[in-house]
Structures are given as C-alpha cells and as structure tokens.
mmCIF file of C-alpha atoms in Angstrom:
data_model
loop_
_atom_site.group_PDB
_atom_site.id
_atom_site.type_symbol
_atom_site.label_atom_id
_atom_site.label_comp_id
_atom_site.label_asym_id
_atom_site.label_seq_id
_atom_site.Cartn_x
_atom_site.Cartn_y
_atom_site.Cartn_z
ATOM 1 C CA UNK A 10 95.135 122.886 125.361
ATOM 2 C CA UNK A 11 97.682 126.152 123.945
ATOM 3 C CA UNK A 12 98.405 128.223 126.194
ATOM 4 C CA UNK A 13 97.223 131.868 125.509
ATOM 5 C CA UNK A 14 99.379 133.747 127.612
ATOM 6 C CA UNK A 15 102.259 136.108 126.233
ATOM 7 C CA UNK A 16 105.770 134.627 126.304
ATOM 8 C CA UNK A 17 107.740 135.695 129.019
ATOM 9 C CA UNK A 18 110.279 138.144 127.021
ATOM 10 C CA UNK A 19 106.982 140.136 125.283
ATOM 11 C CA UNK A 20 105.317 140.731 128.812
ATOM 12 C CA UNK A 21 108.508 141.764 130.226
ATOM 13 C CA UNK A 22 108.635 143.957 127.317
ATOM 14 C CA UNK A 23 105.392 145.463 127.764
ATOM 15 C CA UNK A 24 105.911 146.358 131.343
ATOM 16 C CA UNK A 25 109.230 148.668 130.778
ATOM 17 C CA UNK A 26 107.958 151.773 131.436
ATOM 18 C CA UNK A 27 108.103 154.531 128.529
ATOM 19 C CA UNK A 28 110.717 157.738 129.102
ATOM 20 C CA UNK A 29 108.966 160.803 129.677
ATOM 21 C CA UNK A 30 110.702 162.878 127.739
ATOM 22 C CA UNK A 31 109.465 165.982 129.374
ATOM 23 C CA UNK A 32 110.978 165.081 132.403
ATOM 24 C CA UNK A 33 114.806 165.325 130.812
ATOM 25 C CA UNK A 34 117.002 167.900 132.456
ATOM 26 C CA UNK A 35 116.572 171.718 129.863
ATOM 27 C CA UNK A 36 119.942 171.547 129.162
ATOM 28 C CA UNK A 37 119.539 167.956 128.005
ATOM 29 C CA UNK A 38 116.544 168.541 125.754
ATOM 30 C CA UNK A 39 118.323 172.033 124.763
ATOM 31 C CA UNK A 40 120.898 169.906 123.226
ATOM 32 C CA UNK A 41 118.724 166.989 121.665
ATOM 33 C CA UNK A 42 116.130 169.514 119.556
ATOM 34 C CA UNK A 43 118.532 171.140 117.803
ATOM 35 C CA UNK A 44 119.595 167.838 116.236
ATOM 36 C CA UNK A 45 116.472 167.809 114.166
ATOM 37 C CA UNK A 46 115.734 169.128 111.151
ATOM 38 C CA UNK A 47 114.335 172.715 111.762
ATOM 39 C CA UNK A 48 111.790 171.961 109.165
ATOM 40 C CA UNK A 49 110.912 169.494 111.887
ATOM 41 C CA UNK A 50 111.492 171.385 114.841
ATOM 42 C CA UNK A 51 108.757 174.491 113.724
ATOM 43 C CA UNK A 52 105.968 172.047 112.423
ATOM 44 C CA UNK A 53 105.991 169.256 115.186
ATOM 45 C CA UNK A 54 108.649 168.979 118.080
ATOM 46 C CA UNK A 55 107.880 172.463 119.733
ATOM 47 C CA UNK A 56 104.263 172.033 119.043
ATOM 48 C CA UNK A 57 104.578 168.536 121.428
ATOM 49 C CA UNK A 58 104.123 170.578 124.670
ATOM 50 C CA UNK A 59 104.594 173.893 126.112
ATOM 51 C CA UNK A 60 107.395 172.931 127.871
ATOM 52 C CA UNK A 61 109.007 172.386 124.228
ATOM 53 C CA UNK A 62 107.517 175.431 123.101
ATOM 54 C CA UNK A 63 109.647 177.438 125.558
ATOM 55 C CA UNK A 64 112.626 175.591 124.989
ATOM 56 C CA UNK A 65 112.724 176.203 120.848
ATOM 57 C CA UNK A 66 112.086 180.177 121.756
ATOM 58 C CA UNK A 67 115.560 180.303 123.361
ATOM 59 C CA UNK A 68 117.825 181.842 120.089
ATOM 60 C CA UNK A 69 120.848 179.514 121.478
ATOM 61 C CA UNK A 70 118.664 176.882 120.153
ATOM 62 C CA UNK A 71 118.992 178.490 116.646
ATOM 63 C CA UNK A 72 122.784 179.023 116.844
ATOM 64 C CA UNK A 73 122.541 175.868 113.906
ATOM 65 C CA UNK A 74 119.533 175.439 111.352
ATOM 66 C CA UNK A 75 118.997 172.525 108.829
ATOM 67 C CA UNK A 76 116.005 172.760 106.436
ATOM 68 C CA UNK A 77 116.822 169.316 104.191
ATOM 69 C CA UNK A 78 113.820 167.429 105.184
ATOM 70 C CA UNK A 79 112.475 165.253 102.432
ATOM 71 C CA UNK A 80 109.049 166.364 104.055
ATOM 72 C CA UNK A 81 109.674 169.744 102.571
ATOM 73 C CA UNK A 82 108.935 169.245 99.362
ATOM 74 C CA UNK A 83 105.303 168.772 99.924
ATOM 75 C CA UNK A 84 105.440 172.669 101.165
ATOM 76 C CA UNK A 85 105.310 175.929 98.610
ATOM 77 C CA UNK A 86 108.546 177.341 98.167
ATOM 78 C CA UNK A 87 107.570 180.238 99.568
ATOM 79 C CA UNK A 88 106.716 179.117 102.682
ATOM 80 C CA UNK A 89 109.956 177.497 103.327
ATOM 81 C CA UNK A 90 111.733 180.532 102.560
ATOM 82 C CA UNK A 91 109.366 182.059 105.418
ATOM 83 C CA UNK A 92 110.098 179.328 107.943
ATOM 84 C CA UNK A 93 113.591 179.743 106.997
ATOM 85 C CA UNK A 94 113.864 183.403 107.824
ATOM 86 C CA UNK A 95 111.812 183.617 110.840
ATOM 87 C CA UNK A 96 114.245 180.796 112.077
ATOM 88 C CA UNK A 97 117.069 182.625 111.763
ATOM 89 C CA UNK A 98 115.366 186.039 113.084
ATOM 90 C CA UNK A 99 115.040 183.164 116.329
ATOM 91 C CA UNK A 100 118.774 183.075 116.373
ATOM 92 C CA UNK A 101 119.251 187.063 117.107
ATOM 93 C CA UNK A 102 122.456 187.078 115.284
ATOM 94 C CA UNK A 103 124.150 183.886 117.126
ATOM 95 C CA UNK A 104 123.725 181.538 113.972
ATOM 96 C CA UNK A 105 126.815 179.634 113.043
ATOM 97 C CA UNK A 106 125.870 177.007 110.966
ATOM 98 C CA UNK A 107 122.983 176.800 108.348
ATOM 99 C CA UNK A 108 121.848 173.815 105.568
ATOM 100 C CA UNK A 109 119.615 175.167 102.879
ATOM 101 C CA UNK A 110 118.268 172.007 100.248
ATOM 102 C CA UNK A 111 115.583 171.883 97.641
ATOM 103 C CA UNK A 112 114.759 175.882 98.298
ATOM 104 C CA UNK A 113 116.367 179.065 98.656
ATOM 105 C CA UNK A 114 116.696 182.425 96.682
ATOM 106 C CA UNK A 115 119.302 185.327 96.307
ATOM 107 C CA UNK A 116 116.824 187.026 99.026
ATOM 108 C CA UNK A 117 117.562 184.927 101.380
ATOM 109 C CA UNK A 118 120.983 184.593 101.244
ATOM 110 C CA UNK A 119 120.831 188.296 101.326
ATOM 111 C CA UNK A 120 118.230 187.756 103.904
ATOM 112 C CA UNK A 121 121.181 185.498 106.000
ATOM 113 C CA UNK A 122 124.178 187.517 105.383
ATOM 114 C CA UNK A 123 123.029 190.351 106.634
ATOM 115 C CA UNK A 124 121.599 189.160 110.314
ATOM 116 C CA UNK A 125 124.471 185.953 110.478
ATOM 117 C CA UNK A 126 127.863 187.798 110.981
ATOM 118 C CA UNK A 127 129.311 185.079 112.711
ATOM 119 C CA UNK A 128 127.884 182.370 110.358
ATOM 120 C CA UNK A 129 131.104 179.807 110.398
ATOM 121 C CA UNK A 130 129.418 176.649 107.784
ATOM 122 C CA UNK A 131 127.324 177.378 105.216
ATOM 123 C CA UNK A 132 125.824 174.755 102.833
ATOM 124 C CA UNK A 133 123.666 174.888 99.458
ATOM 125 C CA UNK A 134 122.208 171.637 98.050
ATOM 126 C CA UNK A 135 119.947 171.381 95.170
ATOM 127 C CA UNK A 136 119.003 175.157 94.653
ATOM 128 C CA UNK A 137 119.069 174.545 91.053
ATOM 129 C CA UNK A 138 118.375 178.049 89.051
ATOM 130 C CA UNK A 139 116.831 180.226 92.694
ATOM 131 C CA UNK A 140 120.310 180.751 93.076
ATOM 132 C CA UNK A 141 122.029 183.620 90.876
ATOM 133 C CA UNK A 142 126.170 183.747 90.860
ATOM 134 C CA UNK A 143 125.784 187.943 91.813
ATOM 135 C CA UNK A 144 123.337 186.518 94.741
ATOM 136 C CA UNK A 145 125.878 183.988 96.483
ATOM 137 C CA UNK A 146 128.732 186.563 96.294
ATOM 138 C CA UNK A 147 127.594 189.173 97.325
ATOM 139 C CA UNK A 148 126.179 187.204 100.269
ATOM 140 C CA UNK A 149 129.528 185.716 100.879
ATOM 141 C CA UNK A 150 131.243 189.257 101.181
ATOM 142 C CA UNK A 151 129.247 189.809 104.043
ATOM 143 C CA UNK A 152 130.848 186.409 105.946
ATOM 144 C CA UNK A 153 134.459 187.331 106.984
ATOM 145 C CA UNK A 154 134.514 184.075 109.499
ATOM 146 C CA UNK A 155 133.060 181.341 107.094
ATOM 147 C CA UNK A 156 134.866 178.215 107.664
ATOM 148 C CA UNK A 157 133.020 175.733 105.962
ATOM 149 C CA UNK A 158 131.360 176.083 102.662
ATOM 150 C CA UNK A 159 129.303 173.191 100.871
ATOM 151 C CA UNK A 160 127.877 173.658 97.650
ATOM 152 C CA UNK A 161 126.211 170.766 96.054
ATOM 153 C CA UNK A 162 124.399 170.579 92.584
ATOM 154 C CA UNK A 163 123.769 174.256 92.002
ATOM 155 C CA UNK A 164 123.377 175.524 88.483
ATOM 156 C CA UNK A 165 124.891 178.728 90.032
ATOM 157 C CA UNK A 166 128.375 176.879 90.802
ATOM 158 C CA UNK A 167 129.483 176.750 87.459
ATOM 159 C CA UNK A 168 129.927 180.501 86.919
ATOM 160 C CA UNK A 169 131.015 181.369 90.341
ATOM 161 C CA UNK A 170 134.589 183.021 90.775
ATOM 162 C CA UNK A 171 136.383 181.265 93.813
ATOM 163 C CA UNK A 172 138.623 184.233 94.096
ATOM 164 C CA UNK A 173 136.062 186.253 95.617
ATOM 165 C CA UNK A 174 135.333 183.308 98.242
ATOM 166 C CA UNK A 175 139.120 183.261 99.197
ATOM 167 C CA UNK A 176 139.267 187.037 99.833
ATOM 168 C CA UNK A 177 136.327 187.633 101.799
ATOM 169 C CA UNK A 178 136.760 184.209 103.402
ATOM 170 C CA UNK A 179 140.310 184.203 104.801
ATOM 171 C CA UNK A 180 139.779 181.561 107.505
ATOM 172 C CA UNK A 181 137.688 179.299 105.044
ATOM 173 C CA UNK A 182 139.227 175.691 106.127
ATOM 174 C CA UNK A 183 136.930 173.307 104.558
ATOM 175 C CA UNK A 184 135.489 173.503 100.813
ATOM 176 C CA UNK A 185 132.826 170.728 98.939
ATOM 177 C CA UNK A 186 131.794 171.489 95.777
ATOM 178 C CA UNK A 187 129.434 169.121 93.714
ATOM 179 C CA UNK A 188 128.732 169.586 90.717
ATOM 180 C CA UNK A 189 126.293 166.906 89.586
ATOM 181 C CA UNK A 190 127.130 165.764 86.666
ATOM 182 C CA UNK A 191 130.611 165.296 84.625
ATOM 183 C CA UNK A 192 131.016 167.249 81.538
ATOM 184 C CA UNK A 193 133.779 165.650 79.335
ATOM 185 C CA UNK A 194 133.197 167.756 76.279
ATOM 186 C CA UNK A 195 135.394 170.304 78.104
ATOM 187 C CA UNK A 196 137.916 171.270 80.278
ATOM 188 C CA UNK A 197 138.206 174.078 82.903
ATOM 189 C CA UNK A 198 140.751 175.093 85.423
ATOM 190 C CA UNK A 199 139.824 178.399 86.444
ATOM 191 C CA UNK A 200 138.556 177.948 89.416
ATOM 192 C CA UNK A 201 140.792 175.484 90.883
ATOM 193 C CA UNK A 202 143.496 178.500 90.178
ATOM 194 C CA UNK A 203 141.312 180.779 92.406
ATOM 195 C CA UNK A 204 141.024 178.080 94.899
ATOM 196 C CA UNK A 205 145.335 177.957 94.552
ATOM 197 C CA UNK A 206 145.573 181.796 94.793
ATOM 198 C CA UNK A 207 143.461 182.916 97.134
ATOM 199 C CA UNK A 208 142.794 179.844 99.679
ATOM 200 C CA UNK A 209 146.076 178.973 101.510
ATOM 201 C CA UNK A 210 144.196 178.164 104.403
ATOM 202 C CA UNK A 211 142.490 175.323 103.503
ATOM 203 C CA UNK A 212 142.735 171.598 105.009
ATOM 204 C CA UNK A 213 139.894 170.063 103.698
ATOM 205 C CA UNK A 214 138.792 170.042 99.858
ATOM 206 C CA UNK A 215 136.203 167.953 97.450
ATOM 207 C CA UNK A 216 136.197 168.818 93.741
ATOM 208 C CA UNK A 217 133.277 166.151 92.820
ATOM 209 C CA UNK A 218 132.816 165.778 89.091
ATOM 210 C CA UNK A 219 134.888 168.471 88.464
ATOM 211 C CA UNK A 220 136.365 169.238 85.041
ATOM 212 C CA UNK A 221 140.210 170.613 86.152
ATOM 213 C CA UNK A 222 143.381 169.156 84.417
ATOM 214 C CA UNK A 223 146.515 168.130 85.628
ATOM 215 C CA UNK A 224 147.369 171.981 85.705
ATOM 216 C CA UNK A 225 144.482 172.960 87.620
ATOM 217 C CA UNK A 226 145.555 169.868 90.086
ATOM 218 C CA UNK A 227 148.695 171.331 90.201
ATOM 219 C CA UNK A 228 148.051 174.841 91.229
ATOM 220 C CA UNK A 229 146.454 173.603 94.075
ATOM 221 C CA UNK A 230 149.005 171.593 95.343
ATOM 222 C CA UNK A 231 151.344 174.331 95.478
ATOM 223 C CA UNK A 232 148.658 176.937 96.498
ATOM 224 C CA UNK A 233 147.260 174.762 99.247
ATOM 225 C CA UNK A 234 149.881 173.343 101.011
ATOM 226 C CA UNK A 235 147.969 173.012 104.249
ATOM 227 C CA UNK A 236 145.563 170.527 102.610
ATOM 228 C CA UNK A 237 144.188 167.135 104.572
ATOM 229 C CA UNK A 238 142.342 165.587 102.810
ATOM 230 C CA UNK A 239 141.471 165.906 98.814
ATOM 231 C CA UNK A 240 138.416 164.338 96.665
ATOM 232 C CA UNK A 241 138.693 163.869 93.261
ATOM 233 C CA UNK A 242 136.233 161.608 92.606
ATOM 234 C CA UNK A 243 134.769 162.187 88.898
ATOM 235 C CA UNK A 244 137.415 164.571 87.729
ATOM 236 C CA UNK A 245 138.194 162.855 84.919
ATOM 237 C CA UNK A 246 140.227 164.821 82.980
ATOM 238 C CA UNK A 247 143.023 163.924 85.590
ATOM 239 C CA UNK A 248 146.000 161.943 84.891
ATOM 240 C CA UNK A 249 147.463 160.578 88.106
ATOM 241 C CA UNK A 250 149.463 157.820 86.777
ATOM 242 C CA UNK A 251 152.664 160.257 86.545
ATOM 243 C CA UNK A 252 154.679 162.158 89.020
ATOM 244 C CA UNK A 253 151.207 164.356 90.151
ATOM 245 C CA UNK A 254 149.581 161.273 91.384
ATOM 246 C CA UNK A 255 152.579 160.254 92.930
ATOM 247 C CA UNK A 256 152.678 164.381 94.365
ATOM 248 C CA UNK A 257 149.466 164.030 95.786
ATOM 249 C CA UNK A 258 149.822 160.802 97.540
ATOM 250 C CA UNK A 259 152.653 161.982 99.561
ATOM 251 C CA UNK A 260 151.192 165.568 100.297
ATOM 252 C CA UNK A 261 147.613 164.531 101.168
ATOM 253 C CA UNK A 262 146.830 162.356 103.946
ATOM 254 C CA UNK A 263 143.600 161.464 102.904
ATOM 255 C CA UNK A 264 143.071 160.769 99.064
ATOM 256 C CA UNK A 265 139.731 160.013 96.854
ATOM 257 C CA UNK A 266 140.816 159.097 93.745
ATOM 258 C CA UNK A 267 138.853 160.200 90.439
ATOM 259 C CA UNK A 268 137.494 156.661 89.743
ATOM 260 C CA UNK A 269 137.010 155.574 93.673
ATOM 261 C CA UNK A 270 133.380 154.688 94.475
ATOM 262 C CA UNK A 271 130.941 157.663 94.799
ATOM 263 C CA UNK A 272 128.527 157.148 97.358
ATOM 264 C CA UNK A 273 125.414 159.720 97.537
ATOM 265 C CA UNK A 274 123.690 158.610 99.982
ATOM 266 C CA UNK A 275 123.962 159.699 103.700
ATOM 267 C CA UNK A 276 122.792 156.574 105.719
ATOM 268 C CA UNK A 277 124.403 157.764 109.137
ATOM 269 C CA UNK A 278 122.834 158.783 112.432
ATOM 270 C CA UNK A 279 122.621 162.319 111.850
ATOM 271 C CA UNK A 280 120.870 162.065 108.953
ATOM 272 C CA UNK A 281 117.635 164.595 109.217
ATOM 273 C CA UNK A 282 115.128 162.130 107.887
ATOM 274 C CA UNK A 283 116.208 159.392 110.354
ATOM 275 C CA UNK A 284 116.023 161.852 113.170
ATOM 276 C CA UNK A 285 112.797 162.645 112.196
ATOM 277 C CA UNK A 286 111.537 159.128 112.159
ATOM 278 C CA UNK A 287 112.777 159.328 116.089
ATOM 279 C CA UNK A 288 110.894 162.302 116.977
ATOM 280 C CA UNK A 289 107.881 160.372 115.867
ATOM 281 C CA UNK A 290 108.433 157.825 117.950
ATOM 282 C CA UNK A 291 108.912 159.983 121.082
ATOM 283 C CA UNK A 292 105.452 162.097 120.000
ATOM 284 C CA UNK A 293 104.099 158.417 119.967
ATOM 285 C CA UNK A 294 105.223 158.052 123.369
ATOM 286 C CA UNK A 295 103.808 161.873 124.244
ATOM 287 C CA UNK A 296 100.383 161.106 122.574
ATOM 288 C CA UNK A 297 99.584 157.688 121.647
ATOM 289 C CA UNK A 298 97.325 157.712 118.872
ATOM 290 C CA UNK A 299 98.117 161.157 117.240
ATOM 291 C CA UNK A 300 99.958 161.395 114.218
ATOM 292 C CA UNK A 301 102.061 164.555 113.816
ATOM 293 C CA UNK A 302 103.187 163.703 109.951
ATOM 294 C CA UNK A 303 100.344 165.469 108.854
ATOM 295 C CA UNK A 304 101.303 168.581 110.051
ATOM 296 C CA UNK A 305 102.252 171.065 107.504
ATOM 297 C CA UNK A 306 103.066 174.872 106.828
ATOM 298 C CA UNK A 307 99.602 175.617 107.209
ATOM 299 C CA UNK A 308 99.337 173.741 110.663
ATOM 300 C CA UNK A 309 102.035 176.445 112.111
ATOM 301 C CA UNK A 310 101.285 178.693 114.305
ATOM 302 C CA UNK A 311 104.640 181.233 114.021
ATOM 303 C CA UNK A 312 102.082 183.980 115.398
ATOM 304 C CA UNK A 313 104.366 185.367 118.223
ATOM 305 C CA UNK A 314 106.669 186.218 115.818
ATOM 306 C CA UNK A 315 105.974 186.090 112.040
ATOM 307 C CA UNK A 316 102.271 185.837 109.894
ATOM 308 C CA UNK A 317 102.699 183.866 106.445
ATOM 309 C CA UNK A 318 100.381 186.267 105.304
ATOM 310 C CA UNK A 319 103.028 188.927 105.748
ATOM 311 C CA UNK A 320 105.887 189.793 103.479
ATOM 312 C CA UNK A 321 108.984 189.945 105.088
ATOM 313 C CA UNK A 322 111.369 192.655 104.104
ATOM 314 C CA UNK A 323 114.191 191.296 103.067
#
C-alpha cells in the first residue's frame, strides 16, 4: 500500500515559517521600498499596510523615482504624468535621481526642473514625440549638478545641441545616448563636437547607433581626455582599423567596439519588473489570496495630497 504522506524535504518545507515583513527594522524597509518601481510603490506596496503607508510619506523615500514599469502602459498617459508629479512633490526638493519611460511631456520636465535643484541622474527612455528639443533644454538649464544623463530612443535627441548640456552641466560625468536606430544614408558630427567642447569632465560615454565619423571620434578624444569607458556600438561610419582605433584603445580603459554585440535587454536584479514580481510575492505572504496586480490608477487613493480630478499647475 503507497504511502500518502509528504516526503520529508516538502513537509520540512511547509513548516518554515513566512517573514513578516512588517516586523523589519524602518530603516530596513526605508531602504528596500525605494528599490521598486514608483509606479509600483503608489499603486500597491504602500497600500499593503499602514505601517507602509507611513513609511512611503517620508520625502527621503522619494530622494530617487523610477516610473519604467511595463505595468504602465495599461494606464492613460495622463495619469502617469500625475503620479509622476505628485511623486516628486513627495520628495520636497531632495530628489536626486529620476527614470521617466514610455511617458513624459515638456511639462513635466518643466514640472521637475523647477522643484529638483539637486537632481544629480536624469534618464529619458522611449518618450518618442512628448518630448520637444526647446522642452529638454530649457529643463536642463535649470540642473547645474546633473551628473548623469541617459537618453534613450527619443525622437527629440536628434535635434538636441550638446553644447547647451555641457554649459549648464559642468559636473556632468556620465553620458548614454541611444538613438534607436542607425541611419547610414548620412553622416553627422555635430554633436560629438559639442560633447568635445563643452564636456571635459566626462568619464563615462555611450554613443549607441550614432552616426559620427572618424572626425567626430576624434574631437572627443582630445576634448575628453578624462574618459573611462567609451561605447561605440552601431556607429558605423567609424573606421578603427587605423591609428584612431589604435588611439582609443590606449586612452580608454573600457572599449565597445562599433560591431561588438548589442544587448537590449536588462535581465539583472535591479530590474523594475523583476522587483515587482518580488513585491508580489511578499503581498502574497501579507494577504494570501489577494491579488494586488489588478490595482490600477483608478485604485489610488493619492487623496492626502493630490485628486486626479485636479489639474496640476505646472
């Protein structure tokens, strides 16, 4: 006769008692939230408890805010430009780093600028035509300590003058730029001359798909001589079999090469979505049986601070 009893390893399993998550230390769960999305932050983790609720009030937990959730796009535009703001109204003027993807607006990079003084990273990713060139700069103007600056398949990138960047920018260390698809109908080196000229500073630079020449190249080695690390991957209108190539393998550490693999996806433990998929599993914990993944702009309750129905002034 079989034996229905549970192997030994399942029971053993079963009987390991569950974390309680609302018994970790503030400080702890102060620095775990902010880890999340903030997409994912306002429209499940501090609706878990009041304990949470508390906790995501504090503006220190706003100093950074992500909104790249693949969840978002299920949510109006408009909206998410709402949740956006009233996030960064949370920070009371200590935001340092912010992530804007899939949404945004020349509003509310006006909207950022002008309560984020000491904003140090800023990155745009997949804007497409919200974005205006006159928006972003004249945003930018307003962000003398911007260190970081990511901007990733924009239509807006292509027209943008880089000279501006590097003199409103001065301690700007660390530049990405994207832009989506290679064009090799034509060439362009204009910006990667107001990179040269007005960027000094810089360690840390990705020209993705890029159309720069050999000149362009150039410029920037002699305009950057600070420089770490250097993508190149898709520029290729580059020539590197020369004495440039040979240049910018002794002067930069760390080299991507025009034809080295591109890899666009972002598989790694900090990834938003995959931090998501843990906060499920510690609501799970919370309240077996409840699934938070419906939850949506219209399941927020921002009351104590901002009303969708509202229009906020930017």
């Amino acid at each position: 006769m079989a034996s229905s009893s549970k192997p030994v390893m399942e029971m053993e399993v079963e009987s390991t008692p569950k974390p309680n998550w609302l018994e970790l230390p503030r400080d702890l769960t102060t620095n775990i939230l902010p880890r999340l999305d903030s997409f994912e932050i306002l429209t499940t983790a501090r609706n878990v408890c009041p304990y949470w609720w508390n906790i995501c009030k504090d503006s220190r937990m706003w100093r950074t805010i992500h909104m790249s959730d693949i969840h978002m796009l299920r949510c109006d535009s408009s909206n998410l430009l709402k949740i956006c703001c009233y996030a960064v109204d949370k920070s009371c003027g200590l935001l340092e780093d912010i992530y804007i993807k899939y949404f945004g607006s020349d509003d509310l990079l006006k909207y950022v600028a002008d309560r984020a003084s000491n904003l140090r990273c800023l990155k745009i990713e997949e804007c497409l035509r919200s974005t205006s060139k006159e928006g972003f700069c004249e945003a930018v103007k307003k962000l003398p300590l911007l260190e970081e600056l990511v901007i990733s398949n924009c239509h807006f990138l292509y027209r943008v003058s880089f000279d501006i960047i590097g003199q409103h920018c001065p301690l700007l260390k660390s530049l990405i730029l994207h832009y989506g698809s290679f064009d090799a109908r034509q060439t362009c080196d204009q910006q990667a001359f107001d990179v040269a000229r007005t960027m000094s500073g810089l360690r840390h630079l990705k020209l993705l798909n890029n159309n720069l020449t050999n000149d362009g190249l150039l410029a920037i080695l002699d305009g950057c001589p600070l420089l770490e690390s250097l993508d190149l991957r898709g520029c290729f209108h580059l020539d590197l079999s020369g004495s440039i190539g040979k240049r910018c393998k002794q002067q930069v550490k760390n080299l991507c090469l025009p034809t080295d693999f591109m890899d666009v996806s972002n598989n790694t433990c900090d990834d938003p979505f995959l931090v998501s998929l843990q906060l499920h599993r510690i609501c799970s914990d919370l309240f077996e049986g409840y699934d938070f993944s419906h939850l949506g702009p219209d399941d927020l309750d921002l009351s104590d601070d901002l009303d969708f129905s509202d229009d906020l002034d930017f």
